[in-house]
mmCIF file of C-alpha atoms and ligand atoms in Angstrom:
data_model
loop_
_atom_site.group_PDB
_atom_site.id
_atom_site.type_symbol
_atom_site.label_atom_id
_atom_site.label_comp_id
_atom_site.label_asym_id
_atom_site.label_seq_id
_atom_site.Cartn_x
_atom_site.Cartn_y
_atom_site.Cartn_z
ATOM 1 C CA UNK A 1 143.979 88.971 143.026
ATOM 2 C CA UNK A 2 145.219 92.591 142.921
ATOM 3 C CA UNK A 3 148.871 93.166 143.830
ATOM 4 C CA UNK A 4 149.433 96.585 143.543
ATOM 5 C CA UNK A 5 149.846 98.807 146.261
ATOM 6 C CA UNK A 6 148.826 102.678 145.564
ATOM 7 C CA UNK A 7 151.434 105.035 147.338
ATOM 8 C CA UNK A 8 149.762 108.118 148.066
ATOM 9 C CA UNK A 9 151.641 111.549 149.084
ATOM 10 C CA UNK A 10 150.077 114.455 150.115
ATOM 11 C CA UNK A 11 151.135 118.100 149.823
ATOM 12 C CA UNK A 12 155.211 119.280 149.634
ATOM 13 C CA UNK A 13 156.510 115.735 150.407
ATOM 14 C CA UNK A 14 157.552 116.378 146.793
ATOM 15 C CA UNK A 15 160.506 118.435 148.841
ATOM 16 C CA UNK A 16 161.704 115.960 150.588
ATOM 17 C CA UNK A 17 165.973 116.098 150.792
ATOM 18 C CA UNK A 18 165.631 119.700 151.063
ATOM 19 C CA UNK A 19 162.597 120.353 152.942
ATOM 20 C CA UNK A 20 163.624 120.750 156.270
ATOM 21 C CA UNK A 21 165.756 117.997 157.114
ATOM 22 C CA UNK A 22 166.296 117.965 160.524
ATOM 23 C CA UNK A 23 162.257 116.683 160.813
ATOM 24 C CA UNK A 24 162.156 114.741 157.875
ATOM 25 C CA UNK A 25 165.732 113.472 156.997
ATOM 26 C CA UNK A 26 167.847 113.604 153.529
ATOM 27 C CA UNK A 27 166.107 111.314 151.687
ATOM 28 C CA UNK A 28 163.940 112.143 148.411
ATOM 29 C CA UNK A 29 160.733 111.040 147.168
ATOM 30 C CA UNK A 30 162.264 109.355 144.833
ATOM 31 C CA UNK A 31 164.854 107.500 147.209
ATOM 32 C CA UNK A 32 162.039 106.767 148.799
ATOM 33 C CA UNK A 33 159.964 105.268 146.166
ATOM 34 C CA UNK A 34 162.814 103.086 144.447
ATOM 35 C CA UNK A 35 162.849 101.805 148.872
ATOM 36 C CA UNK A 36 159.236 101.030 148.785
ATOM 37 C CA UNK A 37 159.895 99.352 145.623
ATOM 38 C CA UNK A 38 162.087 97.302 146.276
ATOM 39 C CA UNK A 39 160.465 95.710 149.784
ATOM 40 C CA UNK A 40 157.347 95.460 147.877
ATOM 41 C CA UNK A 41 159.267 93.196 145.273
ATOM 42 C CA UNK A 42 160.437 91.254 147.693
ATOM 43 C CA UNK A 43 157.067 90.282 148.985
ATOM 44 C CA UNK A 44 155.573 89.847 144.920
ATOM 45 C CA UNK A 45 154.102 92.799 145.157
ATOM 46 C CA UNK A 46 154.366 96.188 142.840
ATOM 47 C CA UNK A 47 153.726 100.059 143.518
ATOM 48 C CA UNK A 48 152.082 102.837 141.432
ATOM 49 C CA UNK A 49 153.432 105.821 143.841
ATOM 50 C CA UNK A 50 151.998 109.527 143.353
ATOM 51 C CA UNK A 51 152.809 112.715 144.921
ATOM 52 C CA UNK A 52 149.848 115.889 144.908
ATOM 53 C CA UNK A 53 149.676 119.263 146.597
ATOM 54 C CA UNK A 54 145.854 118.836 145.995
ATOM 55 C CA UNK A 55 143.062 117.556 148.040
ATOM 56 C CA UNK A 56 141.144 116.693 145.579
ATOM 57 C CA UNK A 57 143.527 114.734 143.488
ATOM 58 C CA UNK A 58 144.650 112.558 146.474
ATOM 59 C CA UNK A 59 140.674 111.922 146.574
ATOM 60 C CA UNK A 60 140.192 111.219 143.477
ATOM 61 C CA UNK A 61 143.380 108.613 143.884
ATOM 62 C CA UNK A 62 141.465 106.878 146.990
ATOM 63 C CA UNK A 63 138.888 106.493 144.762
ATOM 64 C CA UNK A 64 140.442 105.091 141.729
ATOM 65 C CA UNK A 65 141.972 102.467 144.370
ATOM 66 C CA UNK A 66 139.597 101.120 145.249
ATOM 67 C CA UNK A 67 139.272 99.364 141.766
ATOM 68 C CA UNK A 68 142.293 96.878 140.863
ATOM 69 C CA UNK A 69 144.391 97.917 144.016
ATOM 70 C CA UNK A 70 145.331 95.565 146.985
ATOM 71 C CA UNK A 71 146.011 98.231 149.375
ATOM 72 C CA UNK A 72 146.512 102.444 149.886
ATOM 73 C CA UNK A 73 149.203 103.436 151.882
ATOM 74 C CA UNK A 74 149.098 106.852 152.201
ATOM 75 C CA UNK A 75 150.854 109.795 153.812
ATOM 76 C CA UNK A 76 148.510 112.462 153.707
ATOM 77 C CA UNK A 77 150.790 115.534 155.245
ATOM 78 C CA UNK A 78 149.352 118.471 156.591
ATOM 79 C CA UNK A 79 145.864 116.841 155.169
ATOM 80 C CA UNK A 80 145.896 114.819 157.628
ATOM 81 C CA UNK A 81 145.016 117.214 160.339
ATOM 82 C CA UNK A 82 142.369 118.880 157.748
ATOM 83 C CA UNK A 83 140.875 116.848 155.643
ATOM 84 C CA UNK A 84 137.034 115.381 156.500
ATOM 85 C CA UNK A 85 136.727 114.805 153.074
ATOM 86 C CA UNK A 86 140.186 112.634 152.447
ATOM 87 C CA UNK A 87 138.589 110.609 155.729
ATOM 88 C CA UNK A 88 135.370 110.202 154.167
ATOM 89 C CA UNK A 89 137.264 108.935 150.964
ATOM 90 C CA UNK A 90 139.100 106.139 152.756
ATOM 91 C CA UNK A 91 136.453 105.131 154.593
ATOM 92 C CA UNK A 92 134.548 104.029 151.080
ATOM 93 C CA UNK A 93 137.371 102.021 149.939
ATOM 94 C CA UNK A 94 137.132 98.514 151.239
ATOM 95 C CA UNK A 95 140.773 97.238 150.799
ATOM 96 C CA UNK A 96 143.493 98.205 153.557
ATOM 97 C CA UNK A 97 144.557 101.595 154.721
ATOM 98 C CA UNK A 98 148.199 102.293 155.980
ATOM 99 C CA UNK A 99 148.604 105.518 157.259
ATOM 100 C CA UNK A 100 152.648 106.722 157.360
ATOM 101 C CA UNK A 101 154.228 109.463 159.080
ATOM 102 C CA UNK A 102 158.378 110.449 158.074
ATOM 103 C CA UNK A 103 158.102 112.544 161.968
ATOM 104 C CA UNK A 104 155.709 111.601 164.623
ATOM 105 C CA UNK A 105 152.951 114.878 164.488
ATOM 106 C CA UNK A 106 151.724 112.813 168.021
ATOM 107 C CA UNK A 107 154.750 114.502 169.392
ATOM 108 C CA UNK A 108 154.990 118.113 167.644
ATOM 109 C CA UNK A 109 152.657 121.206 167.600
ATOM 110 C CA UNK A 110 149.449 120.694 169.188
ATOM 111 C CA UNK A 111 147.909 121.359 165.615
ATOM 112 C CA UNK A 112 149.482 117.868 164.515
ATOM 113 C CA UNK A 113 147.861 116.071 167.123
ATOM 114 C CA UNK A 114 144.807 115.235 165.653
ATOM 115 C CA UNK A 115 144.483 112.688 162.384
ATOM 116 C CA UNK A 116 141.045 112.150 160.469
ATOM 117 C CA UNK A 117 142.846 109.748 158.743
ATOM 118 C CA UNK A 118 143.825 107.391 161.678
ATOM 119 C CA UNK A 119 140.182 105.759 161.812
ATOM 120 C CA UNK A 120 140.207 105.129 158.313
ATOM 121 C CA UNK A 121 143.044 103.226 158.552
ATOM 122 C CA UNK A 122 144.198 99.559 159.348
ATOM 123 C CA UNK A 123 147.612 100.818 160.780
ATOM 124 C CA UNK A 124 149.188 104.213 161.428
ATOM 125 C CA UNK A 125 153.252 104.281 161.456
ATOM 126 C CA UNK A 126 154.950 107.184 162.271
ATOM 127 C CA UNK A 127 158.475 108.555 163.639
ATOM 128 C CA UNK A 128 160.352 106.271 161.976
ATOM 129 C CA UNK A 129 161.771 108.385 159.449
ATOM 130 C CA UNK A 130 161.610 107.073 155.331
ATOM 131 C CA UNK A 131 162.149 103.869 156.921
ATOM 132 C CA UNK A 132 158.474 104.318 157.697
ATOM 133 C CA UNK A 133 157.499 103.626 154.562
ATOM 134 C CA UNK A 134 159.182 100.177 153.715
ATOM 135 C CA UNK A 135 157.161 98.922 157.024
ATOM 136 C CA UNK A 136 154.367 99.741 155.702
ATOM 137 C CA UNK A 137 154.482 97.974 152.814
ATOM 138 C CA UNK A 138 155.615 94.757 154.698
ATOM 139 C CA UNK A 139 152.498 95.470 156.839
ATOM 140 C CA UNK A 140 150.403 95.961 153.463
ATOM 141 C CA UNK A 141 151.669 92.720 152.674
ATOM 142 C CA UNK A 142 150.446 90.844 155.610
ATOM 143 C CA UNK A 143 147.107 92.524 155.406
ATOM 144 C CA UNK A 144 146.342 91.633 151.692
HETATM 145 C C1 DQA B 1 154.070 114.467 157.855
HETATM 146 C C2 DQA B 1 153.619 115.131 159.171
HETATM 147 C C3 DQA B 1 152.605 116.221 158.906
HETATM 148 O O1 DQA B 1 152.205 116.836 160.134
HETATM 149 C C4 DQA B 1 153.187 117.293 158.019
HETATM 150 O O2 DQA B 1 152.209 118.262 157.693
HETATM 151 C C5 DQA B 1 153.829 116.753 156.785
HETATM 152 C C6 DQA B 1 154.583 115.505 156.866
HETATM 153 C C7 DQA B 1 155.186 113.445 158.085
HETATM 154 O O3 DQA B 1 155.427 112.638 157.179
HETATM 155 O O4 DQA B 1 155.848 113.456 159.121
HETATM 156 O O5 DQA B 1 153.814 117.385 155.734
HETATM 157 O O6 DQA B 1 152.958 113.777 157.303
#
């Protein structure tokens, strides 16, 4: 059984620390990868965790997932108000989808308010900061 858990990140989450940090807090990618890492160990599992400022890469990640992967948790960024197409992609992959949020869009500009990728998804987290992301790896674990 696969035990891998693809980590997806959408566009300029590759700024996080600097990128405004009174929405999305001090931590980095990388901060937050070694976290993810480390809950997923604790629950036998591993990560391969990407970061793309392209649509069509993140696709072509959902897609590659959907051979050898136990799960996708993604946070798709400002795709996921956008993107039909990242939708369409996670709806043709038959393991789970976590969605993750760093802020909670639910509760910012009305352009935020809307997510294609929710129905894809298993789970949607959001608002709890990086901590966000170890959650849904715990939750990835259940699911698998
Ligand atoms: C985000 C929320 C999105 O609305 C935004 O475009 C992002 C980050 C978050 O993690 O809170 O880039 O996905």
């Amino acid at each position: 059984m696969a035990r891998t858990l693809m980590i997806l990140n959408g566009p300029n989450l590759n700024l996080l620390g600097t990128r405004e940090p009174e929405i999305y807090g001090h931590e980095t990618l990388a901060d937050i990868e070694a976290m993810c890492a480390k809950t997923a160990r604790e629950h036998g599992l591993t990560i391969d965790f990407r970061q793309s400022n392209h649509e069509g890469e993140l696709i072509d990640w959902v897609q590659e997932a959907r051979n050898g992967f136990a799960a996708i948790i993604i946070n798709p960024a400002a795709y996921t108000h956008t993107s039909i197409a990242l939708h369409d992609a996670l709806k043709a992959v038959s393991i789970p989808v976590i969605e993750v949020h760093i802020s909670d869009p639910k509760s910012r500009e009305a352009f935020r308010h809307v997510s294609y990728v929710e129905p894809a998804a298993a789970r949607s987290i959001a608002g709890k900061g990086a901590a966000g992301y170890a959650e849904a790896v715990a939750v990835a674990a259940k699911l698998i």
